[in-house]
Structures are given as structure tokens and as C-alpha cells.
Amino acid sequence: MEKIKQLQRDFADFMAQTDFGGQPTELYDPIAYTILQSGKRLRPMLCLLANDMFGGDEKQALWPALALETFHNFTLIHDDIMDKAPLRRGMATVYQKWNSDIAILSGDAMLAMAFQFALKPEKGGELAKQLGKVAIEICEGQQMDLNFETLGNVTIDEYLEMIRLKTAVLLATALQMGATVAGASATDIQHLYDFGINLGMSFQLQDDILDLYSDVATFGKRHGGDIADNKKTYLYLKALELASDKDRKRLEHLFTLRMDHDEEEKIEEVEAIYGRLHVKEAVEKVMLDYDRKAFEELKAVGLPEEQKNHLKVYAELLSGRKK
Amino acid sequence: MEKIKQLQRDFADFMAQTDFGGQPTELYDPIAYTILQSGKRLRPMLCLLANDMFGGDEKQALWPALALETFHNFTLIHDDIMDKAPLRRGMATVYQKWNSDIAILSGDAMLAMAFQFALKPEKGGELAKQLGKVAIEICEGQQMDLNFETLGNVTIDEYLEMIRLKTAVLLATALQMGATVAGASATDIQHLYDFGINLGMSFQLQDDILDLYSDVATFGKRHGGDIADNKKTYLYLKALELASDKDRKRLEHLFTLRMDHDEEEKIEEVEAIYGRLHVKEAVEKVMLDYDRKAFEELKAVGLPEEQKNHLKVYAELLSGRKK
């Protein structure tokens, strides 16, 4: 835990030293506003822990870590325009506080800045290629997510591919970048990348479950928000698969209702159907399967197990298996 | 001319071989739609000509050329959202043909693709840094341009800085990238970069002039469009500087009128004021000054003059000095 806290402090210090200002202020203020908000810094931490695991130079790894955080915040700014989200981390989103034009442009500048940061270390060319690849994949994932809103039939495989592209690949790339800076072997980098993919899939399925089955105070989001928004999550798609004709038709109907309907009543009814079908248990099984695969990949990395401990502890903390 | 035509053909072939397709099609169709439209391919040509001038390998230079064209088209897609432009090159803009969300995402993917292309040659790291720098500058320029729409006072210096960032730096970077791939010296690259800056400034001022003083059929844009749109171009700012108190107040008033006013009448009146103040001649003087500085920089490049001929002819063709 001491190592994790130290890396968190080091990254916070590195961010504090970075100058996100510039002219015109209309372009740079939203950048500083977004990136300096407190966040988990999940992606930088995965990068720094991977680098540390292979004995890499932390000074070099701080650059891709910063690139990842800048890139991640660019995706949030643009996604919030598309999702018409009023709030992010409890604060007004950029397009709400300023306007869409500024949100588009500030995001664009952040994407370019992310490449500039990734290019700083000696292995900058390789890191920038990894960032370019993941950037395109995330655009694909976001477009799939947008398509799903209006698409009648979404298969479970399509959903899994969407969350792989929208969430998992960036965690995997964060680990890949850290290991690359440290000069790890191609085989070890691949195992670590696959660890990240499976961990990311597990996280997203956990998120889907927590939307409905969680202590709202701890999770910090409204109960059943995905159902209210008619989001086709894994829970919903699994329920359709398991349901009788009658339940399936009812679910499909409920997921067309908008705000004007009684939200609480709708969530309760969906919850009752999910309960009958044991959807939660079915999704948990898939989630734990990804989790297991993740840690198998970590085990396959050619280092003594004790060297993997910090990353392992951090990943377990995140997945809520350790408190 | 033969060399110019050959490079144009080579670039067209290279683009034709590039696969701009992918899944989901909602993301990739707008990319292919935009980038495969016929355009002047000005930036790729500057890159290829600069590379050729220093005897570089054309195969290597085609990558940054493609990066520049992809990047330029990304800026068009995002700018068209902000400018609410219905048409581009006579065809529906991406946000009109699809929607804003798709235009934002396809643009984002193109920006990432541009970096991927720039990273392909041996000197990819350096090329990507140059692209990152210019990408941020162009965001700054576009934000300045947006600010000018609502800003009461724009100085001539601010306007020049805006067109430097929005237009000139990309032409300069195109030349810089070509010379970098070819392995030119830092001094020569700097001269070529400054040639591009001055050429870009001259082009933009020429554009400002042609808006009002051109054969519409040749120029292909509506007569006085900048005046109708209340755009604060160099002509307008120079007129304010030269005008009497009475003319200045009248001009400022005319540039607040919107569509509901008689457009033709407004353009005629502004044209009459510009004529009295000899604004066209004043702007031409500044334009020719940039032009002269540009060719002085080209002269300073440490190569025999005949090796600079293709680039010189191409630049002169563009500036309309040779037909």
C-alpha cells in the first residue's frame, strides 16, 4: 500500500508541475478545469505500477501516465457533449459551463497534447503508436454505444465488443505503456495487456451490476439509473436471453418508456423480472470469469510473484475484493 | 510542371491504396466521404515537394503527406460543426449529412489516424511531435477566430496572429515535415518553415481580397460573402484604421446587420467605403510584403537554386502569379 500511495503522490505532484495554461484562455481554461479535478487517476496508476513492476525509471513513466490521463479526460469532454450530460464528478460539464464549440476544440487540443506527452520519453514513438491505436478503438466503442441507443437488437457479443473497445482497451494500453517504458519483453507486455482487457471487462460488468444492486451512498450514483435511461447493459441483454416470451415482451416495452412514466415503478418492475430470472447471479458468473482470466494473465508474466504484488493489490482494491 | 503532376499522381495513388474503411460504418463512412473528395491536396504537395527538393525518399514522405491531409480534413469536419456550414466543396458537410455526434467522433478518429500515419517513417517520432505542435496551434487559431465573432475590438495584430495559427502554420509544418523526412539540416528546415509561414499569410490575405475583388466564376465563392457574414477580415480592420470617424461608425454599424437586411445593398455600401479608403491597395501591399519575405526565405535555403524550382513554381501557381 505504501508504494501505491507514493506513486499516487508522485503523479499528483507531476500534474501540479505541468502547465495546462495558455492563450486564448477560452481554449485552455476548460482543459485545466477538467484535468485538475480530482479523479481516481486509474489509468496513470496502472501505467506507473506496470513500469515499477519491471524496475523501470519512474521519471520516464510519468509522461505516458500524463498522456493517458489527458487522453481519458479528452474522451470525457467529447462524450459529455454526445450524452448531453449536465454533470461530471459533481461539477458542470465543459459544454454546459462554456459551450459545445469550446468543448469540441478543448477536447481536440487535449488529444493532441496527449500525443505530445506520450512522445517525451526515449521510447516516445512506440508509446504514441499505442496511444493512436487505442484512440481509434475508443472512437469505435463510443460509436457502437451511440448505435445501441437506437438499435432494436443488440446481441451479448456486440455488447461485450463495445465495452472492450470503450473501456477495457484503455486499461490494457495503460499497462502496456508502463511495461514498454520499462523495457519489458513483448511476451510479458502481451500478458499484461490481456490482464488489462479482462480486468476492464470485469470492471464494466461490475458497474452494470452496481447500478441496481449496490448501496447508493457508497456507489454514489442513483439506483437503477441504467434502467431509467433504457441503457442496454449486460443485465438487460442477459435477461432477454433468459426470459419467457411474455417477460421478454414486457422488458422490451419497459425499455422504450421515457421520463414521463413513473420511474420508480418501472425500476421496481424490471428488478422483479431480473430477480425471477436470477440475472444478477448470471452476470456475476461472467464477471468472475473475466476476473479469473485476468489474474491468470498476470500470473503468466515472467517475474517473481512478489514483484507483481503492488499491481495485484491495486487491482483487487479496485475490484472491491479487498477493503 | 512534370514533377508536380507526377507527385500529384503519386499521392492520389497512395490515397487510393489506403483503406479508410472499418467498423462501425457510422464512424468510418464519414471519414472516407471527407478525405476521398477531390481537393487541391495543397499540404501533401508542399510536403512531397520539400522532400523531393532535398533528394529524400518519396516512399517515406508519402506518410507525412497522408498525415497532413487526414489532419486537415479532421479540422474541416470539426470547423463545419462550429461554423454551422451546410456545404463543403459543394457537398453536404458531415454533421449535416449524418449528425454532430458522428462528426465529432469521426473527426476525433481522423486526428488519431493522422498521428498513426505520421509515425510510420523512420523519423516518425519527430514528425508526430511536429504534428502535435501544429494541431494545438490550429486549435488556438480556431478559438481566436470564434472569439472574434463576438469581440467588439479586434486589432490588426490579433487578426494576423489568428491567420498565422489557423492557416500559415500548417503550410509551414507541411514543408518542415517533408524536409525532416529527407534529412535536411535544422537551418534549412527553419528557412523552409518560415517560407511556409509567409506564404500562408500571403495566401490568406489574398483570400480576403478575392472575397470582394474577383471574378466570382473563377474564385467559386459568392461575391462579398465575408461582408454578408460580418467577418472581420484584414480588409475590414484596415478600413477601420484608415477611416474617418463617420465612416468608421457607419462600417461598424453595417457589420452588425444580419440576414434580414438587404445584403446586396450592404455589400455595395461597404465596397464604396473600401474604395474611397483605397483599402484593397493597402492590403495588397501587406500581402506582397509577405510574399517577398517568403521567397527570401526560400532563397536562404542552402541548395542550388535550380533544385528549388519545382517548389517555387508550385508556390507561384498557387499565389496566382503564374497561370
PDB file of N, CA, C and O in Angstrom, chain A residues 46 133-134 137-138 160-176 189-205 286-287 289-295 297-298 311 315:
ATOM      1  N   LEU A  46      -2.126   2.500 -13.306  1.00  0.00           N
ATOM      2  CA  LEU A  46      -1.814   1.213 -13.956  1.00  0.00           C
ATOM      3  C   LEU A  46      -0.501   1.316 -14.721  1.00  0.00           C
ATOM      4  O   LEU A  46       0.323   0.395 -14.711  1.00  0.00           O
ATOM      5  N   LYS A 133      -3.461   3.814 -31.568  1.00  0.00           N
ATOM      6  CA  LYS A 133      -4.296   2.618 -31.749  1.00  0.00           C
ATOM      7  C   LYS A 133      -5.482   2.647 -30.802  1.00  0.00           C
ATOM      8  O   LYS A 133      -6.635   2.450 -31.211  1.00  0.00           O
ATOM      9  N   VAL A 134      -5.214   2.910 -29.532  1.00  0.00           N
ATOM     10  CA  VAL A 134      -6.304   2.873 -28.549  1.00  0.00           C
ATOM     11  C   VAL A 134      -7.286   4.029 -28.782  1.00  0.00           C
ATOM     12  O   VAL A 134      -8.492   3.887 -28.547  1.00  0.00           O
ATOM     13  N   GLU A 137      -9.675   2.865 -31.383  1.00  0.00           N
ATOM     14  CA  GLU A 137     -10.557   1.842 -30.822  1.00  0.00           C
ATOM     15  C   GLU A 137     -11.651   2.463 -29.943  1.00  0.00           C
ATOM     16  O   GLU A 137     -12.812   2.043 -29.983  1.00  0.00           O
ATOM     17  N   ILE A 138     -11.273   3.460 -29.163  1.00  0.00           N
ATOM     18  CA  ILE A 138     -12.255   4.083 -28.263  1.00  0.00           C
ATOM     19  C   ILE A 138     -13.315   4.850 -29.058  1.00  0.00           C
ATOM     20  O   ILE A 138     -14.497   4.862 -28.682  1.00  0.00           O
ATOM     21  N   LEU A 160     -20.381  -6.973 -25.494  1.00  0.00           N
ATOM     22  CA  LEU A 160     -19.044  -7.243 -24.953  1.00  0.00           C
ATOM     23  C   LEU A 160     -17.963  -6.567 -25.795  1.00  0.00           C
ATOM     24  O   LEU A 160     -16.992  -6.023 -25.266  1.00  0.00           O
ATOM     25  N   GLU A 161     -18.152  -6.570 -27.127  1.00  0.00           N
ATOM     26  CA  GLU A 161     -17.184  -5.914 -28.003  1.00  0.00           C
ATOM     27  C   GLU A 161     -17.198  -4.403 -27.749  1.00  0.00           C
ATOM     28  O   GLU A 161     -16.140  -3.757 -27.732  1.00  0.00           O
ATOM     29  N   MET A 162     -18.384  -3.859 -27.514  1.00  0.00           N
ATOM     30  CA  MET A 162     -18.484  -2.419 -27.238  1.00  0.00           C
ATOM     31  C   MET A 162     -17.738  -2.054 -25.961  1.00  0.00           C
ATOM     32  O   MET A 162     -16.945  -1.111 -25.946  1.00  0.00           O
ATOM     33  N   ILE A 163     -17.963  -2.786 -24.867  1.00  0.00           N
ATOM     34  CA  ILE A 163     -17.281  -2.410 -23.618  1.00  0.00           C
ATOM     35  C   ILE A 163     -15.780  -2.729 -23.677  1.00  0.00           C
ATOM     36  O   ILE A 163     -14.978  -2.057 -23.046  1.00  0.00           O
ATOM     37  N   ARG A 164     -15.411  -3.716 -24.494  1.00  0.00           N
ATOM     38  CA  ARG A 164     -13.973  -3.964 -24.687  1.00  0.00           C
ATOM     39  C   ARG A 164     -13.330  -2.711 -25.286  1.00  0.00           C
ATOM     40  O   ARG A 164     -12.310  -2.218 -24.798  1.00  0.00           O
ATOM     41  N   LEU A 165     -13.986  -2.172 -26.347  1.00  0.00           N
ATOM     42  CA  LEU A 165     -13.425  -1.015 -27.050  1.00  0.00           C
ATOM     43  C   LEU A 165     -13.567   0.276 -26.244  1.00  0.00           C
ATOM     44  O   LEU A 165     -12.705   1.138 -26.281  1.00  0.00           O
ATOM     45  N   LYS A 166     -14.666   0.396 -25.532  1.00  0.00           N
ATOM     46  CA  LYS A 166     -14.919   1.673 -24.847  1.00  0.00           C
ATOM     47  C   LYS A 166     -14.191   1.769 -23.508  1.00  0.00           C
ATOM     48  O   LYS A 166     -13.848   2.860 -23.073  1.00  0.00           O
ATOM     49  N   THR A 167     -13.962   0.654 -22.852  1.00  0.00           N
ATOM     50  CA  THR A 167     -13.387   0.689 -21.504  1.00  0.00           C
ATOM     51  C   THR A 167     -12.094  -0.121 -21.377  1.00  0.00           C
ATOM     52  O   THR A 167     -11.071   0.395 -20.925  1.00  0.00           O
ATOM     53  N   ALA A 168     -12.146  -1.396 -21.785  1.00  0.00           N
ATOM     54  CA  ALA A 168     -11.054  -2.312 -21.439  1.00  0.00           C
ATOM     55  C   ALA A 168      -9.743  -1.963 -22.142  1.00  0.00           C
ATOM     56  O   ALA A 168      -8.673  -2.023 -21.522  1.00  0.00           O
ATOM     57  N   VAL A 169      -9.806  -1.581 -23.425  1.00  0.00           N
ATOM     58  CA  VAL A 169      -8.550  -1.361 -24.159  1.00  0.00           C
ATOM     59  C   VAL A 169      -7.700  -0.247 -23.556  1.00  0.00           C
ATOM     60  O   VAL A 169      -6.473  -0.284 -23.639  1.00  0.00           O
ATOM     61  N   LEU A 170      -8.326   0.736 -22.933  1.00  0.00           N
ATOM     62  CA  LEU A 170      -7.519   1.830 -22.370  1.00  0.00           C
ATOM     63  C   LEU A 170      -6.780   1.386 -21.108  1.00  0.00           C
ATOM     64  O   LEU A 170      -5.627   1.773 -20.884  1.00  0.00           O
ATOM     65  N   LEU A 171      -7.429   0.537 -20.297  1.00  0.00           N
ATOM     66  CA  LEU A 171      -6.729  -0.006 -19.120  1.00  0.00           C
ATOM     67  C   LEU A 171      -5.573  -0.894 -19.589  1.00  0.00           C
ATOM     68  O   LEU A 171      -4.461  -0.835 -19.057  1.00  0.00           O
ATOM     69  N   ALA A 172      -5.848  -1.703 -20.602  1.00  0.00           N
ATOM     70  CA  ALA A 172      -4.807  -2.579 -21.152  1.00  0.00           C
ATOM     71  C   ALA A 172      -3.648  -1.760 -21.707  1.00  0.00           C
ATOM     72  O   ALA A 172      -2.470  -2.088 -21.492  1.00  0.00           O
ATOM     73  N   THR A 173      -3.971  -0.670 -22.422  1.00  0.00           N
ATOM     74  CA  THR A 173      -2.922   0.168 -23.009  1.00  0.00           C
ATOM     75  C   THR A 173      -2.119   0.886 -21.931  1.00  0.00           C
ATOM     76  O   THR A 173      -0.912   1.097 -22.083  1.00  0.00           O
ATOM     77  N   ALA A 174      -2.772   1.243 -20.830  1.00  0.00           N
ATOM     78  CA  ALA A 174      -2.060   1.893 -19.726  1.00  0.00           C
ATOM     79  C   ALA A 174      -0.968   0.956 -19.194  1.00  0.00           C
ATOM     80  O   ALA A 174       0.180   1.372 -18.987  1.00  0.00           O
ATOM     81  N   LEU A 175      -1.321  -0.308 -19.006  1.00  0.00           N
ATOM     82  CA  LEU A 175      -0.347  -1.300 -18.537  1.00  0.00           C
ATOM     83  C   LEU A 175       0.739  -1.529 -19.586  1.00  0.00           C
ATOM     84  O   LEU A 175       1.934  -1.613 -19.274  1.00  0.00           O
ATOM     85  N   GLN A 176       0.306  -1.606 -20.847  1.00  0.00           N
ATOM     86  CA  GLN A 176       1.236  -1.810 -21.967  1.00  0.00           C
ATOM     87  C   GLN A 176       2.268  -0.677 -22.030  1.00  0.00           C
ATOM     88  O   GLN A 176       3.464  -0.920 -22.223  1.00  0.00           O
ATOM     89  N   ILE A 189       4.649  -8.009 -22.091  1.00  0.00           N
ATOM     90  CA  ILE A 189       3.758  -6.871 -22.387  1.00  0.00           C
ATOM     91  C   ILE A 189       2.396  -7.402 -22.831  1.00  0.00           C
ATOM     92  O   ILE A 189       1.355  -6.898 -22.418  1.00  0.00           O
ATOM     93  N   GLN A 190       2.415  -8.472 -23.637  1.00  0.00           N
ATOM     94  CA  GLN A 190       1.147  -9.038 -24.119  1.00  0.00           C
ATOM     95  C   GLN A 190       0.328  -9.617 -22.962  1.00  0.00           C
ATOM     96  O   GLN A 190      -0.882  -9.409 -22.895  1.00  0.00           O
ATOM     97  N   HIS A 191       0.972 -10.334 -22.057  1.00  0.00           N
ATOM     98  CA  HIS A 191       0.251 -10.879 -20.894  1.00  0.00           C
ATOM     99  C   HIS A 191      -0.364  -9.754 -20.055  1.00  0.00           C
ATOM    100  O   HIS A 191      -1.499  -9.847 -19.601  1.00  0.00           O
ATOM    101  N   LEU A 192       0.407  -8.707 -19.871  1.00  0.00           N
ATOM    102  CA  LEU A 192      -0.071  -7.589 -19.061  1.00  0.00           C
ATOM    103  C   LEU A 192      -1.238  -6.886 -19.773  1.00  0.00           C
ATOM    104  O   LEU A 192      -2.210  -6.460 -19.134  1.00  0.00           O
ATOM    105  N   TYR A 193      -1.129  -6.763 -21.106  1.00  0.00           N
ATOM    106  CA  TYR A 193      -2.207  -6.166 -21.896  1.00  0.00           C
ATOM    107  C   TYR A 193      -3.486  -7.001 -21.730  1.00  0.00           C
ATOM    108  O   TYR A 193      -4.558  -6.457 -21.484  1.00  0.00           O
ATOM    109  N   ASP A 194      -3.343  -8.311 -21.820  1.00  0.00           N
ATOM    110  CA  ASP A 194      -4.512  -9.195 -21.691  1.00  0.00           C
ATOM    111  C   ASP A 194      -5.067  -9.185 -20.262  1.00  0.00           C
ATOM    112  O   ASP A 194      -6.280  -9.320 -20.067  1.00  0.00           O
ATOM    113  N   PHE A 195      -4.183  -9.031 -19.287  1.00  0.00           N
ATOM    114  CA  PHE A 195      -4.626  -8.820 -17.898  1.00  0.00           C
ATOM    115  C   PHE A 195      -5.540  -7.588 -17.862  1.00  0.00           C
ATOM    116  O   PHE A 195      -6.643  -7.627 -17.301  1.00  0.00           O
ATOM    117  N   GLY A 196      -5.114  -6.514 -18.515  1.00  0.00           N
ATOM    118  CA  GLY A 196      -5.890  -5.272 -18.523  1.00  0.00           C
ATOM    119  C   GLY A 196      -7.235  -5.419 -19.219  1.00  0.00           C
ATOM    120  O   GLY A 196      -8.248  -4.881 -18.768  1.00  0.00           O
ATOM    121  N   ILE A 197      -7.255  -6.133 -20.345  1.00  0.00           N
ATOM    122  CA  ILE A 197      -8.513  -6.352 -21.075  1.00  0.00           C
ATOM    123  C   ILE A 197      -9.511  -7.068 -20.177  1.00  0.00           C
ATOM    124  O   ILE A 197     -10.657  -6.625 -20.006  1.00  0.00           O
ATOM    125  N   ASN A 198      -9.087  -8.170 -19.575  1.00  0.00           N
ATOM    126  CA  ASN A 198     -10.002  -8.963 -18.749  1.00  0.00           C
ATOM    127  C   ASN A 198     -10.424  -8.218 -17.483  1.00  0.00           C
ATOM    128  O   ASN A 198     -11.583  -8.282 -17.070  1.00  0.00           O
ATOM    129  N   LEU A 199      -9.483  -7.472 -16.908  1.00  0.00           N
ATOM    130  CA  LEU A 199      -9.803  -6.647 -15.744  1.00  0.00           C
ATOM    131  C   LEU A 199     -10.841  -5.588 -16.127  1.00  0.00           C
ATOM    132  O   LEU A 199     -11.811  -5.337 -15.405  1.00  0.00           O
ATOM    133  N   GLY A 200     -10.651  -4.970 -17.284  1.00  0.00           N
ATOM    134  CA  GLY A 200     -11.576  -3.927 -17.744  1.00  0.00           C
ATOM    135  C   GLY A 200     -12.974  -4.478 -17.988  1.00  0.00           C
ATOM    136  O   GLY A 200     -13.979  -3.832 -17.646  1.00  0.00           O
ATOM    137  N   MET A 201     -13.043  -5.657 -18.589  1.00  0.00           N
ATOM    138  CA  MET A 201     -14.346  -6.289 -18.829  1.00  0.00           C
ATOM    139  C   MET A 201     -15.037  -6.568 -17.495  1.00  0.00           C
ATOM    140  O   MET A 201     -16.230  -6.308 -17.316  1.00  0.00           O
ATOM    141  N   SER A 202     -14.267  -7.104 -16.545  1.00  0.00           N
ATOM    142  CA  SER A 202     -14.804  -7.405 -15.217  1.00  0.00           C
ATOM    143  C   SER A 202     -15.307  -6.126 -14.532  1.00  0.00           C
ATOM    144  O   SER A 202     -16.400  -6.092 -13.970  1.00  0.00           O
ATOM    145  N   PHE A 203     -14.527  -5.046 -14.600  1.00  0.00           N
ATOM    146  CA  PHE A 203     -14.933  -3.765 -14.003  1.00  0.00           C
ATOM    147  C   PHE A 203     -16.254  -3.280 -14.588  1.00  0.00           C
ATOM    148  O   PHE A 203     -17.129  -2.806 -13.878  1.00  0.00           O
ATOM    149  N   GLN A 204     -16.373  -3.367 -15.906  1.00  0.00           N
ATOM    150  CA  GLN A 204     -17.565  -2.812 -16.544  1.00  0.00           C
ATOM    151  C   GLN A 204     -18.803  -3.630 -16.166  1.00  0.00           C
ATOM    152  O   GLN A 204     -19.869  -3.062 -15.915  1.00  0.00           O
ATOM    153  N   LEU A 205     -18.659  -4.950 -16.116  1.00  0.00           N
ATOM    154  CA  LEU A 205     -19.793  -5.788 -15.715  1.00  0.00           C
ATOM    155  C   LEU A 205     -20.159  -5.510 -14.259  1.00  0.00           C
ATOM    156  O   LEU A 205     -21.338  -5.475 -13.898  1.00  0.00           O
ATOM    157  N   VAL A 286     -20.204 -14.421 -15.141  1.00  0.00           N
ATOM    158  CA  VAL A 286     -19.388 -13.960 -16.280  1.00  0.00           C
ATOM    159  C   VAL A 286     -18.290 -13.011 -15.802  1.00  0.00           C
ATOM    160  O   VAL A 286     -17.134 -13.082 -16.236  1.00  0.00           O
ATOM    161  N   MET A 287     -18.670 -12.123 -14.882  1.00  0.00           N
ATOM    162  CA  MET A 287     -17.717 -11.153 -14.344  1.00  0.00           C
ATOM    163  C   MET A 287     -16.549 -11.861 -13.652  1.00  0.00           C
ATOM    164  O   MET A 287     -15.382 -11.539 -13.887  1.00  0.00           O
ATOM    165  N   ASP A 289     -15.539 -14.765 -14.129  1.00  0.00           N
ATOM    166  CA  ASP A 289     -14.779 -15.483 -15.145  1.00  0.00           C
ATOM    167  C   ASP A 289     -13.708 -14.574 -15.760  1.00  0.00           C
ATOM    168  O   ASP A 289     -12.560 -14.993 -15.949  1.00  0.00           O
ATOM    169  N   TYR A 290     -14.090 -13.336 -16.083  1.00  0.00           N
ATOM    170  CA  TYR A 290     -13.110 -12.362 -16.595  1.00  0.00           C
ATOM    171  C   TYR A 290     -12.044 -12.084 -15.536  1.00  0.00           C
ATOM    172  O   TYR A 290     -10.855 -11.969 -15.842  1.00  0.00           O
ATOM    173  N   ASP A 291     -12.491 -11.966 -14.304  1.00  0.00           N
ATOM    174  CA  ASP A 291     -11.592 -11.700 -13.195  1.00  0.00           C
ATOM    175  C   ASP A 291     -10.540 -12.802 -13.083  1.00  0.00           C
ATOM    176  O   ASP A 291      -9.342 -12.537 -12.943  1.00  0.00           O
ATOM    177  N   ARG A 292     -11.006 -14.037 -13.150  1.00  0.00           N
ATOM    178  CA  ARG A 292     -10.108 -15.184 -13.052  1.00  0.00           C
ATOM    179  C   ARG A 292      -9.101 -15.170 -14.204  1.00  0.00           C
ATOM    180  O   ARG A 292      -7.894 -15.307 -14.003  1.00  0.00           O
ATOM    181  N   LYS A 293      -9.622 -14.944 -15.408  1.00  0.00           N
ATOM    182  CA  LYS A 293      -8.736 -14.900 -16.586  1.00  0.00           C
ATOM    183  C   LYS A 293      -7.697 -13.799 -16.437  1.00  0.00           C
ATOM    184  O   LYS A 293      -6.537 -13.961 -16.806  1.00  0.00           O
ATOM    185  N   ALA A 294      -8.129 -12.649 -15.892  1.00  0.00           N
ATOM    186  CA  ALA A 294      -7.204 -11.524 -15.700  1.00  0.00           C
ATOM    187  C   ALA A 294      -6.011 -11.957 -14.854  1.00  0.00           C
ATOM    188  O   ALA A 294      -4.849 -11.782 -15.255  1.00  0.00           O
ATOM    189  N   PHE A 295      -6.310 -12.555 -13.710  1.00  0.00           N
ATOM    190  CA  PHE A 295      -5.211 -12.890 -12.797  1.00  0.00           C
ATOM    191  C   PHE A 295      -4.370 -14.072 -13.300  1.00  0.00           C
ATOM    192  O   PHE A 295      -3.204 -14.207 -12.930  1.00  0.00           O
ATOM    193  N   GLU A 297      -3.530 -14.208 -16.456  1.00  0.00           N
ATOM    194  CA  GLU A 297      -2.589 -13.490 -17.342  1.00  0.00           C
ATOM    195  C   GLU A 297      -1.478 -12.837 -16.525  1.00  0.00           C
ATOM    196  O   GLU A 297      -0.315 -12.843 -16.925  1.00  0.00           O
ATOM    197  N   LEU A 298      -1.856 -12.269 -15.393  1.00  0.00           N
ATOM    198  CA  LEU A 298      -0.845 -11.629 -14.536  1.00  0.00           C
ATOM    199  C   LEU A 298       0.158 -12.674 -14.043  1.00  0.00           C
ATOM    200  O   LEU A 298       1.364 -12.413 -13.978  1.00  0.00           O
ATOM    201  N   LEU A 311       0.755  -4.203  -8.028  1.00  0.00           N
ATOM    202  CA  LEU A 311      -0.270  -4.149  -9.076  1.00  0.00           C
ATOM    203  C   LEU A 311      -1.458  -5.029  -8.701  1.00  0.00           C
ATOM    204  O   LEU A 311      -2.619  -4.643  -8.903  1.00  0.00           O
ATOM    205  N   ALA A 315      -5.247  -3.731  -8.176  1.00  0.00           N
ATOM    206  CA  ALA A 315      -6.352  -4.259  -8.983  1.00  0.00           C
ATOM    207  C   ALA A 315      -7.437  -4.853  -8.097  1.00  0.00           C
ATOM    208  O   ALA A 315      -8.632  -4.694  -8.359  1.00  0.00           O
TER     209      ALA A 315
END
